[in-house]
mmCIF file of C-alpha atoms in Angstrom:
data_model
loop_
_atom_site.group_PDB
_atom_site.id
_atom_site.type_symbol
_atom_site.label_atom_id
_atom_site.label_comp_id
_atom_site.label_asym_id
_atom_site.label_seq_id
_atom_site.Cartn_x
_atom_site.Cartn_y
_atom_site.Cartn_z
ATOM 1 C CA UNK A 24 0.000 0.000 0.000
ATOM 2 C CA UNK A 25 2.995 2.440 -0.063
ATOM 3 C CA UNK A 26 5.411 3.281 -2.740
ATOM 4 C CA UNK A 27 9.130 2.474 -1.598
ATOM 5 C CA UNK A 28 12.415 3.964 -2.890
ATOM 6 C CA UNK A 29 16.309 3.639 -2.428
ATOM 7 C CA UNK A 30 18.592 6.279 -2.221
ATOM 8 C CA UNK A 31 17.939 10.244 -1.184
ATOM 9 C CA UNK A 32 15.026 11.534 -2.375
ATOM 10 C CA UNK A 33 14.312 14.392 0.020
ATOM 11 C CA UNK A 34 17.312 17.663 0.447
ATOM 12 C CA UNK A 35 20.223 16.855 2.706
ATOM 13 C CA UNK A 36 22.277 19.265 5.342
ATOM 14 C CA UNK A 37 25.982 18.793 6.830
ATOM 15 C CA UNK A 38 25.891 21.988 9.740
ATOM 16 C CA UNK A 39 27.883 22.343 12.490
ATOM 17 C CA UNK A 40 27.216 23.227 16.419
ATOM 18 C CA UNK A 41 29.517 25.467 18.479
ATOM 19 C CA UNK A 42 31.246 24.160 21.387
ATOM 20 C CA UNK A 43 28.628 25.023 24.332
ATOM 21 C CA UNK A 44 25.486 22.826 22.726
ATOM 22 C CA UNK A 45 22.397 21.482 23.745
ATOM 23 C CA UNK A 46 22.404 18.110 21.682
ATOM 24 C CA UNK A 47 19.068 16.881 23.238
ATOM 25 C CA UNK A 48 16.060 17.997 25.057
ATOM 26 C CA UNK A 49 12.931 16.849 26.591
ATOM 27 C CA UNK A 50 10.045 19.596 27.241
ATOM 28 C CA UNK A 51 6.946 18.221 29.495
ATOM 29 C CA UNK A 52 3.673 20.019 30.614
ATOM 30 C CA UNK A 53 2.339 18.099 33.424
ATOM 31 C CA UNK A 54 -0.982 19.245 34.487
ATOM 32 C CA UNK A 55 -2.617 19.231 37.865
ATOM 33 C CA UNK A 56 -6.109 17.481 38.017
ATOM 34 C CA UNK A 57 -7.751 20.753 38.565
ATOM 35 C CA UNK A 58 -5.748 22.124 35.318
ATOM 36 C CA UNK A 59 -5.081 25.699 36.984
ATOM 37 C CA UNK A 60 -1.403 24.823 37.608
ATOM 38 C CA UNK A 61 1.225 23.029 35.644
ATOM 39 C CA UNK A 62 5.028 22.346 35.838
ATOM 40 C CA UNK A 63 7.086 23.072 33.689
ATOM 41 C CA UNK A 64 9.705 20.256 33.172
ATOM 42 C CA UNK A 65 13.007 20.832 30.653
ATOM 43 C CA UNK A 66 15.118 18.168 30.161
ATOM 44 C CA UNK A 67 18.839 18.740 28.377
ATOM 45 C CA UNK A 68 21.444 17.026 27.333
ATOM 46 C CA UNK A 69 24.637 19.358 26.623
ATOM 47 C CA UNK A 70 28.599 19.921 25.614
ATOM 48 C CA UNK A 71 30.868 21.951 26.657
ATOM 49 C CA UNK A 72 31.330 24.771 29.015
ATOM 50 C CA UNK A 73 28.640 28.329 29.941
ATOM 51 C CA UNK A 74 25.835 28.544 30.858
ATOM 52 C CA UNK A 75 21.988 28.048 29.937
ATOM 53 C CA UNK A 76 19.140 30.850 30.104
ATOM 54 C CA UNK A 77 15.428 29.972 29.074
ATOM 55 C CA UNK A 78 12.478 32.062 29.142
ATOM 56 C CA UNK A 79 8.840 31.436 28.110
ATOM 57 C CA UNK A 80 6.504 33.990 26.555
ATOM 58 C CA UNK A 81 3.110 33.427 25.451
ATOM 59 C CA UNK A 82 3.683 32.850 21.250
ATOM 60 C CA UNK A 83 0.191 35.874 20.903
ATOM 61 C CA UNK A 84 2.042 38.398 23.249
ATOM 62 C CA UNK A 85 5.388 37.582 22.938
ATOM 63 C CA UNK A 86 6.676 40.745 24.196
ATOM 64 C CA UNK A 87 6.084 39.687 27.863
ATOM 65 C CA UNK A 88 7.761 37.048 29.604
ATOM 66 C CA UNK A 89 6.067 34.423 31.963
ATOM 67 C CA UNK A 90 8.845 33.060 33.718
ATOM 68 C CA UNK A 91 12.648 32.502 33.106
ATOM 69 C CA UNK A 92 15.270 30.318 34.451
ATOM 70 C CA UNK A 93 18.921 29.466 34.262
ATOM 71 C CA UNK A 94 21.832 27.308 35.081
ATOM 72 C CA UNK A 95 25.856 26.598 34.505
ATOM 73 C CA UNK A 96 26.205 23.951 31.675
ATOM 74 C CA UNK A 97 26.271 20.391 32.411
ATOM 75 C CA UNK A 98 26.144 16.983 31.037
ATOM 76 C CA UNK A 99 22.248 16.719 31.813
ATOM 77 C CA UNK A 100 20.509 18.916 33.164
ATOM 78 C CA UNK A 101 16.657 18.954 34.830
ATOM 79 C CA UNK A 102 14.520 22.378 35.234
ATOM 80 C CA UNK A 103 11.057 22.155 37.020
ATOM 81 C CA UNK A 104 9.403 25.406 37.246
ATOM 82 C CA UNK A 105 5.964 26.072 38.253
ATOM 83 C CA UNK A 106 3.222 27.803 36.214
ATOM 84 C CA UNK A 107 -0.045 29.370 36.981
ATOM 85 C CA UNK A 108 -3.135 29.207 34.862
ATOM 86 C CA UNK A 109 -1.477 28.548 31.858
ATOM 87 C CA UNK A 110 -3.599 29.352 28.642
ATOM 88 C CA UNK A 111 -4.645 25.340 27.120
ATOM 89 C CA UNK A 112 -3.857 23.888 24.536
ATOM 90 C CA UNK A 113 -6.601 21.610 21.827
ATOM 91 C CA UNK A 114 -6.621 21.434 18.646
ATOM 92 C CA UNK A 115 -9.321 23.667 18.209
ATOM 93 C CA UNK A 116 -7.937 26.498 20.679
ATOM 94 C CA UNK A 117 -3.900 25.842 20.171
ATOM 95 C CA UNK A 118 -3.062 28.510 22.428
ATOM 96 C CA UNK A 119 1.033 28.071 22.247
ATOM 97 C CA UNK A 120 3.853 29.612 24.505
ATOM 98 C CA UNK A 121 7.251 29.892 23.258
ATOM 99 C CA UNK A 122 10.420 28.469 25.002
ATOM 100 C CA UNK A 123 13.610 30.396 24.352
ATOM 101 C CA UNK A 124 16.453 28.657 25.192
ATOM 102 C CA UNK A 125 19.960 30.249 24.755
ATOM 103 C CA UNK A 126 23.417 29.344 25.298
ATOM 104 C CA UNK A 127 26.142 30.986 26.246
ATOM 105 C CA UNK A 128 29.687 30.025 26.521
ATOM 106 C CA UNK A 129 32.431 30.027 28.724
ATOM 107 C CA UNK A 130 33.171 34.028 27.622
ATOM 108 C CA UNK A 131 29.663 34.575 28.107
ATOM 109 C CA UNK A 132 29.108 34.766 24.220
ATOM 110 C CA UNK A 133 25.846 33.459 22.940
ATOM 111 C CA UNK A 134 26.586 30.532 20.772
ATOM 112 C CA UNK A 135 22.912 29.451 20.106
ATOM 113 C CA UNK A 136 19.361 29.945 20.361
ATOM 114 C CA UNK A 137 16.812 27.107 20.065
ATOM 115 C CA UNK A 138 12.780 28.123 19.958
ATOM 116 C CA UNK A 139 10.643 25.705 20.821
ATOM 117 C CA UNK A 140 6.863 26.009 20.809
ATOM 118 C CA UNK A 141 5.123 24.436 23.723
ATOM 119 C CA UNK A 142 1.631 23.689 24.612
ATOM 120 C CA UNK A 143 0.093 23.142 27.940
ATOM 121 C CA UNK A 144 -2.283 19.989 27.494
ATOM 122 C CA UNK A 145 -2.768 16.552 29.457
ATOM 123 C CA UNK A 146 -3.882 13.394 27.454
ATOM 124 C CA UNK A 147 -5.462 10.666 29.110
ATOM 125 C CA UNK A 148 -7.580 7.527 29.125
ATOM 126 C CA UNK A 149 -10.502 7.185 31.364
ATOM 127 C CA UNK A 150 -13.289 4.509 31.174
ATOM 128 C CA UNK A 151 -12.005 3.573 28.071
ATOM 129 C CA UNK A 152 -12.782 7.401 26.588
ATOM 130 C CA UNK A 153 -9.660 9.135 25.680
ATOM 131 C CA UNK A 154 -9.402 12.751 26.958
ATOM 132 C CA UNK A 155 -7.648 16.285 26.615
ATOM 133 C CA UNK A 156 -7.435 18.180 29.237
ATOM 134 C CA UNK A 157 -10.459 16.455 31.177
ATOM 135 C CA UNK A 158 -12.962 16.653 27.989
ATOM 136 C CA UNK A 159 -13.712 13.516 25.476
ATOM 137 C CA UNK A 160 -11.781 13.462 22.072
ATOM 138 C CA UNK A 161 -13.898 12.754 19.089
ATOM 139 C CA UNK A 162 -11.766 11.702 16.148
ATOM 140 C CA UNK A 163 -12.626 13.024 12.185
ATOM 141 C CA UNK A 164 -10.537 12.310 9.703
ATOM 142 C CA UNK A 165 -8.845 10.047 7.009
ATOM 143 C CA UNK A 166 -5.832 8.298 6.778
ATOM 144 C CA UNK A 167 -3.321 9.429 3.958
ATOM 145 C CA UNK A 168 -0.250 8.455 2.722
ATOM 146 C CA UNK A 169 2.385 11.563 1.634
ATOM 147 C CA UNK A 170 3.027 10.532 -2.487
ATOM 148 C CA UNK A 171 3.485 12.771 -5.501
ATOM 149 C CA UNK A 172 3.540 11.408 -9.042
ATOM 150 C CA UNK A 173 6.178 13.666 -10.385
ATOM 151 C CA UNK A 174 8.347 13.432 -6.496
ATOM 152 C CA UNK A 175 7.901 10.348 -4.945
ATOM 153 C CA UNK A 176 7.397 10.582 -0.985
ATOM 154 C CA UNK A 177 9.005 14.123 -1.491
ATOM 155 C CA UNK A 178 6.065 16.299 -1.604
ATOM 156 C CA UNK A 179 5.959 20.120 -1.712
ATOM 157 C CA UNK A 180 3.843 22.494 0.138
ATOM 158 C CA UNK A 181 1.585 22.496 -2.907
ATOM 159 C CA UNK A 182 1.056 18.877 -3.035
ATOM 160 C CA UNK A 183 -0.170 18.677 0.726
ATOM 161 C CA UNK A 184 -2.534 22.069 0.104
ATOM 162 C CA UNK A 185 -4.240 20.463 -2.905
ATOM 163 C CA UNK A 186 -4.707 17.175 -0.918
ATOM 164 C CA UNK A 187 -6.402 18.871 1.763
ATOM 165 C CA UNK A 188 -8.279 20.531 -0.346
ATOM 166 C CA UNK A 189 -9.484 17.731 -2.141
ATOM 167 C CA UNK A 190 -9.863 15.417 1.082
ATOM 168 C CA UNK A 191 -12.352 18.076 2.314
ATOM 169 C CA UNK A 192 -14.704 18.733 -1.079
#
């Protein structure tokens, strides 16, 4: 039921990362059961020598910062940090916040800055109904597979907007 091909078909990147990196991260929102207050939890995995500094802005206003938080550079590191009626996140209200991380090195010279779009929401299943933040999930939809004639699996922009399109006539 799906079209398979050898070799590179999609655009390929060699880049390089300065000495103070984060190489890996983990970013939770764990809700409490009353879904007024959530923690924050950043997970990273890093090289070299500085320091970390993260902030988190709401991605609508993004002029004002919620909270921030920093640290001194090490192999892993673990933030938890509290936040208060965070703004939820469903697919038909995706109210997002923005997590700026940025790293600094030992000279105190920024060597990167990684956005990362987070959402506060809590999945679960309950009697057998599957829920978002405490409310049932009703699934519409179709399945698809990602194929153009003149591409191969390497579809454009284009090709996924005239799909859609199509999928919903």
């Amino acid at each position: 039921d799906f079209f398979r091909f050898s070799g590179i078909f999609r655009d390929v990147y060699l880049y390089t990362v300065p000495k103070a990196h984060i190489y890996d991260m983990r970013i939770q929102t764990l809700l409490s059961d009353t879904f007024d207050k959530a923690d924050l939890v950043v997970d990273l995995k890093t090289i070299g020598t500085g320091k970390v500094r993260a902030k988190l802005v709401k991605e609508a206003d993004s002029d004002k910062e919620i909270l921030s938080f920093s640290g001194l550079l090490q192999e892993e590191m673990h933030f938890v940090v509290p936040v208060e009626n965070p703004d939820l996140w469903s697919a038909e209200v995706p109210n997002l916040y923005r997590l700026v991380l940025e790293v600094s090195d030992g000279e105190n010279k920024v060597t990167e800055i990684i956005p990362q779009l987070v959402g506060f929401r809590r999945f679960e299943i309950q009697d057998t109904l599957m829920k978002l933040n405490g409310k049932r999930i009703v699934f519409k939809g179709v399945d698809r597979h990602e194929f153009s004639a003149e591409r191969g699996r390497s579809i454009t922009e284009e090709d996924m907007l005239a799909d859609i399109l199509m999928m919903k006539r």
